[in-house]
Coordinates of C-alpha atoms in Angstrom, one line a residue:
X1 CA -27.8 -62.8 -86.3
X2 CA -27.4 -64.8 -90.0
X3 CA -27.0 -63.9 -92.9
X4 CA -29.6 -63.2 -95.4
X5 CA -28.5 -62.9 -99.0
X6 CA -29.2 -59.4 -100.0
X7 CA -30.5 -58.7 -103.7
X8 CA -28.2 -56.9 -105.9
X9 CA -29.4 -54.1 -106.7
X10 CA -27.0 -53.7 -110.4
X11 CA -28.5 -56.7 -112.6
X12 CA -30.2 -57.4 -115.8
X13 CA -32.9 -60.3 -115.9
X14 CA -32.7 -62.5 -119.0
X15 CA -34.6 -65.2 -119.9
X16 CA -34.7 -68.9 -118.9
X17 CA -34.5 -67.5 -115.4
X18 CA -30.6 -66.1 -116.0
X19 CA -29.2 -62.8 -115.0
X20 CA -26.5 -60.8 -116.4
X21 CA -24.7 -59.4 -113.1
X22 CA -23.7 -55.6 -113.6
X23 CA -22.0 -55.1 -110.6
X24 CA -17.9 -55.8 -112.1
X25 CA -17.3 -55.8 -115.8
X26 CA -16.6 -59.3 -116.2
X27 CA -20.7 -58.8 -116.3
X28 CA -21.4 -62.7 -115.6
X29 CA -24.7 -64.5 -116.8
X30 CA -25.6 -66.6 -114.2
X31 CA -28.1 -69.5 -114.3
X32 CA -30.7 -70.4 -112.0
X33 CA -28.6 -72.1 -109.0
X34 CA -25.2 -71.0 -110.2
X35 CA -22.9 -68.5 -108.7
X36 CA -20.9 -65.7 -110.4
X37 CA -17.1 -65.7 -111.4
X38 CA -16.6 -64.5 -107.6
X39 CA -18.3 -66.8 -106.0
X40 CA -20.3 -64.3 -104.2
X41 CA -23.5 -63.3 -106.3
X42 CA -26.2 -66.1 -106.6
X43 CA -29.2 -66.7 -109.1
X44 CA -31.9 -67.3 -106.5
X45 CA -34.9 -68.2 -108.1
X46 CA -34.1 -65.8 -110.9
X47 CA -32.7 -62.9 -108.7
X48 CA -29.5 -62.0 -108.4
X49 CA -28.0 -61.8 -104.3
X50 CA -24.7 -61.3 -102.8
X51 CA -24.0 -64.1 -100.2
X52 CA -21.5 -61.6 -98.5
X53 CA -23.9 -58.9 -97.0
X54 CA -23.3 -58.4 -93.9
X55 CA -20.5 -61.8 -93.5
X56 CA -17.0 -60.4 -92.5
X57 CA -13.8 -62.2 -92.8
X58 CA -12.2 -59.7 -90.8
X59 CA -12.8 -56.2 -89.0
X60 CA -9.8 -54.4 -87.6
X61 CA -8.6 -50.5 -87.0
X62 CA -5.9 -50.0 -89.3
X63 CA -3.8 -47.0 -89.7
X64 CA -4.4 -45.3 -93.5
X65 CA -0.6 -45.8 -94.6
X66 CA -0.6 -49.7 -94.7
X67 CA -4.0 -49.6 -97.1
X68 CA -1.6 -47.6 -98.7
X69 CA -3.0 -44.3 -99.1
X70 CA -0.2 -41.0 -98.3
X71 CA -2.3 -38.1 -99.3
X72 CA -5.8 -39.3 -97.9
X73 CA -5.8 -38.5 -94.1
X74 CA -2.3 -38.8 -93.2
X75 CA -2.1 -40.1 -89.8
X76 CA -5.6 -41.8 -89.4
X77 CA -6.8 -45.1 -88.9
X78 CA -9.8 -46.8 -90.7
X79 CA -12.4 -49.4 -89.7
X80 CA -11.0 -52.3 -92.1
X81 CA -13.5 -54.7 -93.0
X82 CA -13.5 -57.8 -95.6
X83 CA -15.6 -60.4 -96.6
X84 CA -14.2 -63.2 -99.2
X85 CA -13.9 -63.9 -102.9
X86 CA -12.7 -62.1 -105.7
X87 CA -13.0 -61.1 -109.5
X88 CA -9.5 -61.7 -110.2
X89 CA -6.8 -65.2 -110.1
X90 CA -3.6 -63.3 -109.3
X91 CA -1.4 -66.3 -108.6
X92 CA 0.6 -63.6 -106.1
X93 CA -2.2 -63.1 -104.4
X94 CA -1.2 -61.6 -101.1
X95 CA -4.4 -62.2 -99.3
X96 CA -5.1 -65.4 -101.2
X97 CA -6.7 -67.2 -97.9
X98 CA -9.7 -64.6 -97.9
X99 CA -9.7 -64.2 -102.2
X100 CA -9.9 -67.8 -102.7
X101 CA -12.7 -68.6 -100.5
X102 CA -16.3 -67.8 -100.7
X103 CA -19.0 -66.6 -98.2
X104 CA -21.2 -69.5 -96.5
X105 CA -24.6 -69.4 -97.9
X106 CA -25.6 -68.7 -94.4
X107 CA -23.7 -67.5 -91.2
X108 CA -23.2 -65.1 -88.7
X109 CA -23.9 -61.7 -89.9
X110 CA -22.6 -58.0 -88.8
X111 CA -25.4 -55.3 -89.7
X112 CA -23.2 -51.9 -91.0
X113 CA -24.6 -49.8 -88.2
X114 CA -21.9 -52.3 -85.8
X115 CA -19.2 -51.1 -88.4
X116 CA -19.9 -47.8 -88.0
X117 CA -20.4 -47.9 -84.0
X118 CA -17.1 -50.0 -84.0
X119 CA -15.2 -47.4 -85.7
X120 CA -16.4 -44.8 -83.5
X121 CA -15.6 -46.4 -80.4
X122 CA -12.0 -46.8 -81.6
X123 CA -11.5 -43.6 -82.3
X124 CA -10.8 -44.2 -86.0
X125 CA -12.2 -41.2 -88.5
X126 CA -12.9 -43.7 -91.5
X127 CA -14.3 -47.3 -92.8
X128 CA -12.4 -49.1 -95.7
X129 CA -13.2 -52.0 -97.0
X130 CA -10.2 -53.9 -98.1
X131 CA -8.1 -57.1 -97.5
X132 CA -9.8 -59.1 -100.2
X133 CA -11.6 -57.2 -103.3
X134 CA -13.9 -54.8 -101.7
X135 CA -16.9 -55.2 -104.5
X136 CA -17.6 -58.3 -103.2
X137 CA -19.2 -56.7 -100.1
X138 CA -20.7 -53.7 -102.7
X139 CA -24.2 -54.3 -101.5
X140 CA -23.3 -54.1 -98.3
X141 CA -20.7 -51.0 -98.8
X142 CA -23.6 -49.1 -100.2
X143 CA -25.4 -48.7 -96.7
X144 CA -22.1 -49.1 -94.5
X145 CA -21.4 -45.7 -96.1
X146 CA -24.5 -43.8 -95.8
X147 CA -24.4 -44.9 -92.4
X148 CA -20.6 -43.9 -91.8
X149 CA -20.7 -40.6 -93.7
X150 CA -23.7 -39.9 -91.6
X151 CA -21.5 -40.0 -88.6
X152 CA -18.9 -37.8 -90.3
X153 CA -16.6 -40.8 -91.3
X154 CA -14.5 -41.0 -94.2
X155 CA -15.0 -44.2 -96.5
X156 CA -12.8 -45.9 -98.8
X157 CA -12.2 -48.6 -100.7
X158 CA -8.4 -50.5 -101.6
X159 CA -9.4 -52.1 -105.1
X160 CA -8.7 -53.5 -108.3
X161 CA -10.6 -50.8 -110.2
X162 CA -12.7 -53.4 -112.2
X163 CA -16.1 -52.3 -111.1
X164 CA -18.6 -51.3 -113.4
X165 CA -18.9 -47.5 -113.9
X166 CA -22.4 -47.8 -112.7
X167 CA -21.4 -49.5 -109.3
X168 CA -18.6 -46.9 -108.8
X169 CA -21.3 -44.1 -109.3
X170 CA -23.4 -45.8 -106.6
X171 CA -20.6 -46.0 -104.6
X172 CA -19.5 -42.4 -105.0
X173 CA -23.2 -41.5 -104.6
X174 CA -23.2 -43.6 -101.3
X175 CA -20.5 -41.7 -99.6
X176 CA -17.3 -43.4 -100.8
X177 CA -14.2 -40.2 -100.7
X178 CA -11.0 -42.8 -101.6
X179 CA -10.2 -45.1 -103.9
X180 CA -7.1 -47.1 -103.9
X181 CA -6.4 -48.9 -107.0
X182 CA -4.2 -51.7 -107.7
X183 CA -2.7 -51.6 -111.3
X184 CA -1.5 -54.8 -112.6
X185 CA 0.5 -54.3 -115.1
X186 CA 0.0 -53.7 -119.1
X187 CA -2.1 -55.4 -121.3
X188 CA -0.2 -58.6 -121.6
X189 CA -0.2 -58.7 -117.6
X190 CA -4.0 -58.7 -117.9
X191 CA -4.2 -61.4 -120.3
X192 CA -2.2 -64.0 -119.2
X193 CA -2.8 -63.5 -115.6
X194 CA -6.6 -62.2 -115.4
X195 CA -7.6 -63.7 -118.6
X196 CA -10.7 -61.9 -120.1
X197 CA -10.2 -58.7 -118.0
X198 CA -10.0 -55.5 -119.4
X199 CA -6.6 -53.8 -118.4
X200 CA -8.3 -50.4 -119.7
X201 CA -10.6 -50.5 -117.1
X202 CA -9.4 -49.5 -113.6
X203 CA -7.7 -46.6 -115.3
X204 CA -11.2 -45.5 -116.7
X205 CA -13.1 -45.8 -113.5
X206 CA -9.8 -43.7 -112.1
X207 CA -10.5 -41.0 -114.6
X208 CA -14.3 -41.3 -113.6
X209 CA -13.3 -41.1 -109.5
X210 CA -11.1 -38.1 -110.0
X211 CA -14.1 -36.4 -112.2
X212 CA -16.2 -37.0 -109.2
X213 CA -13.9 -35.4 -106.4
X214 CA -12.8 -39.2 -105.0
X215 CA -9.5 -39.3 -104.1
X216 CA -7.5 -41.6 -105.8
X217 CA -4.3 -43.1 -105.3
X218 CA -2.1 -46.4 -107.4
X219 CA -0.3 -49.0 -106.3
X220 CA 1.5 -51.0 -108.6
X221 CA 3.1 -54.6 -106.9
X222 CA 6.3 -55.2 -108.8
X223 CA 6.7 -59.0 -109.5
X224 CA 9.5 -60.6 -110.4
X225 CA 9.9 -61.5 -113.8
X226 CA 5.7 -60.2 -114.7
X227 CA 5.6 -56.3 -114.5
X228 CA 9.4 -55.3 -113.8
X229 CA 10.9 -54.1 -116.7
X230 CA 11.5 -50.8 -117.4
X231 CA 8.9 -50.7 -120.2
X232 CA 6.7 -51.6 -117.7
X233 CA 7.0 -48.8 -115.2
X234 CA 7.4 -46.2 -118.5
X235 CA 3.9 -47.4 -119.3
X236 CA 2.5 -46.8 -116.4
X237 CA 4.0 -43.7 -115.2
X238 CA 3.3 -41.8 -118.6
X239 CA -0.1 -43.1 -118.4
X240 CA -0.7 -41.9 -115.3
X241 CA 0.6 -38.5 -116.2
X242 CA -1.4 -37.8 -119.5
X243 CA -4.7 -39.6 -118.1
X244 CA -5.0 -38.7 -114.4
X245 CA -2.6 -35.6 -113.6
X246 CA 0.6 -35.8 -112.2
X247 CA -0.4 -34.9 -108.5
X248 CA -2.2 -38.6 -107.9
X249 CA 0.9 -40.8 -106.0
X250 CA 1.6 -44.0 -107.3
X251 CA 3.5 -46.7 -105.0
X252 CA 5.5 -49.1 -106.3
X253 CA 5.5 -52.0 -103.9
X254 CA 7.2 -54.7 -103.2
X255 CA 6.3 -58.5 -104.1
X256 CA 7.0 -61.3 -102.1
X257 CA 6.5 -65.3 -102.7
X258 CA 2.6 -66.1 -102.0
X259 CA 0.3 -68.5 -102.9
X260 CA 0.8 -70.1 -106.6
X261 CA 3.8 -67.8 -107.2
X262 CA 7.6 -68.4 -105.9
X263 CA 9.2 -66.0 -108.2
X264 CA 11.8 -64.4 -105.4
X265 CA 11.1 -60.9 -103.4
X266 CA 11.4 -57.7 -105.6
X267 CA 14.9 -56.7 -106.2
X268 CA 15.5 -53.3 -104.3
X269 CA 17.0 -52.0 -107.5
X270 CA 14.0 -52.6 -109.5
X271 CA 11.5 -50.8 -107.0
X272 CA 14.5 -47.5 -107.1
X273 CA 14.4 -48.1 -111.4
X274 CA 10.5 -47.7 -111.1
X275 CA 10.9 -44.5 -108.8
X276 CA 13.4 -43.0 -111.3
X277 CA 11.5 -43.5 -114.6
X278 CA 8.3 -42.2 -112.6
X279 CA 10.9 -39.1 -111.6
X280 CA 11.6 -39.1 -115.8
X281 CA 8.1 -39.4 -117.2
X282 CA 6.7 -36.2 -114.7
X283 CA 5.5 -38.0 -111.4
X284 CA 5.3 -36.1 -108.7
X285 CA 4.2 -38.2 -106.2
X286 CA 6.2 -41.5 -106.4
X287 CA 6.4 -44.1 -103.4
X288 CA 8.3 -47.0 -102.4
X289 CA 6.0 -49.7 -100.4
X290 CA 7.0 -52.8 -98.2
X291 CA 10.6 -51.5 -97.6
X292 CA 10.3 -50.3 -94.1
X293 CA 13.1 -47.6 -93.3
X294 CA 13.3 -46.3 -97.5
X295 CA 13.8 -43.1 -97.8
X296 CA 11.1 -43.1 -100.3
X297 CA 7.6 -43.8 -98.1
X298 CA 8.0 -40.3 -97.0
X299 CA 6.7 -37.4 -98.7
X300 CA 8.5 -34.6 -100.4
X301 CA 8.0 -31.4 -102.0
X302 CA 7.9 -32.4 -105.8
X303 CA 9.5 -28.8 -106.1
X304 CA 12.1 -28.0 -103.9
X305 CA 12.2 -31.5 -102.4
X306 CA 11.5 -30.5 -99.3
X307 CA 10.6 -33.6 -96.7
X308 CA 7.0 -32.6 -95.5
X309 CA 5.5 -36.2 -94.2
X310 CA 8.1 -38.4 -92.7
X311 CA 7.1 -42.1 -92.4
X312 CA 8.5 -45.6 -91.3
X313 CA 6.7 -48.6 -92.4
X314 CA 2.9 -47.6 -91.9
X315 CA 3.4 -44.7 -89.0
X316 CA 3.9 -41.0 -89.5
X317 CA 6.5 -40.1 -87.4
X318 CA 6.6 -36.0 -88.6
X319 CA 4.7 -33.8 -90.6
X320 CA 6.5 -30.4 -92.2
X321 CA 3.2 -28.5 -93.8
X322 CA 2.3 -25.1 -92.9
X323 CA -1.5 -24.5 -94.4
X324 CA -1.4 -27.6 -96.8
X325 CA 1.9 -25.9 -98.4
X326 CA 5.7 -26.6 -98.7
X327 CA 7.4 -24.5 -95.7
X328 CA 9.8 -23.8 -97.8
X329 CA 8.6 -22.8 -101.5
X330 CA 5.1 -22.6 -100.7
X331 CA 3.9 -25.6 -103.3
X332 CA 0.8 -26.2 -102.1
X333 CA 0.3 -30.3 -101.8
X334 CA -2.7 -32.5 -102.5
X335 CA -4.4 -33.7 -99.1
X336 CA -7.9 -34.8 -99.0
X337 CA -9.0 -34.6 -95.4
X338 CA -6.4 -33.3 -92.7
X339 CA -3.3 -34.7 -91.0
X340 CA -4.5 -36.7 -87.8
X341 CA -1.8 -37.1 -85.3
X342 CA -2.3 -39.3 -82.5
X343 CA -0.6 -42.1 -80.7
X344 CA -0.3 -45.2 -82.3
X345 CA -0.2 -48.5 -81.3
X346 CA 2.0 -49.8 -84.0

């Protein structure tokens, strides 16, 4: 099967054949032939259409902790699926090889009903759509998860929040339960390293997920010498705290060297400075990412500190909850879904 460019559903036509895409809130007008900030959404003939329905870079079953989410079904494993491009030029970029690129104008294509029939067959109780910036397949994510929640799965997305409120509401609308979002730093992060984005943004379509009943969760990458100060995480963690509640986790993860940046790996004592001014400004869920073995990527009663989900890396290897609640002080704890165990590959 090929891909057919699907029409985008969020636009506004303008004249001379342009459109103003509404899908991210860089809101890009477009001219007849020309292609999007992305990459991904074409002006066809004075129509707006996303060259990435239905073309997947990748499609893998991937355990929840590595997206990362902690509170969002602890234990399960998602249908991971990616397509290429981005909004964003993070020079850091992790996943740069899939963000950098763009989908072929035509190729093979993978209708969403394989998604969902893949997920089933592996056993997995979700779909996410992650790896590169999930918008660019938000056409596609739309009827992926009417499909999956259909089949009872759960559907998430690991993003950088800048959608548009109205895409997030179609999304939501659609099925989508999760939402991972990746905050880059303050607002001097946001302009010199995603130069005319909005850094006000994924925290407002955070406070518009939690108002829906999405689960959200942060993760905030500390680079070297960028976001790492402690002004930086004291900026974060109070905003957290006075805009989104002090139950939603934040992870504080790990940098290494990647594509245009060779800044060196995340100082251990910076990621513990973050977890300790997060502690100070009223967290109560703080996490320590891509430091297998820390103490830290388990879960613990923000009350009596009490170790309820023990992990290593990306696997649960305990879980100390009786109903939801502490064992030992009865807190009750923020999980949306249940705890799957299972075997694990990994």
């Amino acid at each position: 099967m090929r891909t057919r460019p699907a029409e985008t559903p969020l636009c506004e036509v303008l004249d001379g054949d342009r459109v103003r895409c509404l899908v991210c809130e860089r809101r890009c007008v477009i001219g007849p032939g020309e292609r999007g900030f992305c990459g991904v959404r074409l002006n066809m003939d004075g129509r707006l259409v996303a060259l990435s329905y239905g073309a997947l870079s990748a499609a893998e079953s991937r355990p929840i902790e590595i997206k990362p989410f902690f509170h969002y079904w602890p234990g399960s494993t998602a249908m991971t699926i990616s397509t290429w491009g981005c909004n964003f030029r993070c020079p850091w970029c992790q996943n740069w090889h899939l963000s950098t690129g763009v989908p072929p104008e035509r190729g093979p294509s993978v209708p969403p009903s394989r998604v969902v029939e893949w997920a089933v067959s592996a056993g997995d109780e979700g779909v996410c759509v992650s790896f590169n910036e999930p918008t660019m397949l938000f056409e596609y994510s739309l009827d992926l998860f009417r499909e999956a929640s259909a089949r009872g799965l759960y559907c998430c997305y690991v993003s950088n929040g800048y959608m548009t409120a109205e895409a997030l509401d179609m999304l939501i609308s659609s099925g989508m339960d999760g939402l991972k979002i990746d905050v880059k730093g303050g607002e001097e992060v946001y302009r010199r390293y995603a130069p005319g984005a909005d850094w006000n943004v994924p925290w407002r379509n955070a406070r518009l997920a939690l108002s829906r009943g999405v689960h959200v969760e942060l993760v905030y990458l500390v680079v070297t010498g960028v976001n790492d100060e402690e002004a930086d995480f004291r900026e974060a963690c109070s905003r957290l705290v006075r805009e989104l509640g002090p139950s939603v986790p934040i992870h504080f993860t790990r940098y290494f060297p990647a594509h245009r940046f060779s800044a060196p790996p995340t100082p251990l004592e910076r990621l513990e400075e973050a977890l300790s001014v997060a502690s100070e400004e009223g967290v109560e869920f703080a996490y320590v990412g891509n430091v297998p073995g820390h103490p830290r990527e388990s879960t613990y009663c923000p009350d009596c500190g009490e170790r309820l989900i023990a992990r290593v890396g990306w696997r649960v290897v305990s879980v100390n909850l009786s109903d939801g609640r502490c064992p030992s002080c009865g807190r009750e704890i923020p999980i949306a879904g249940r705890v799957v165990k299972k075997p694990r590959p990994w």
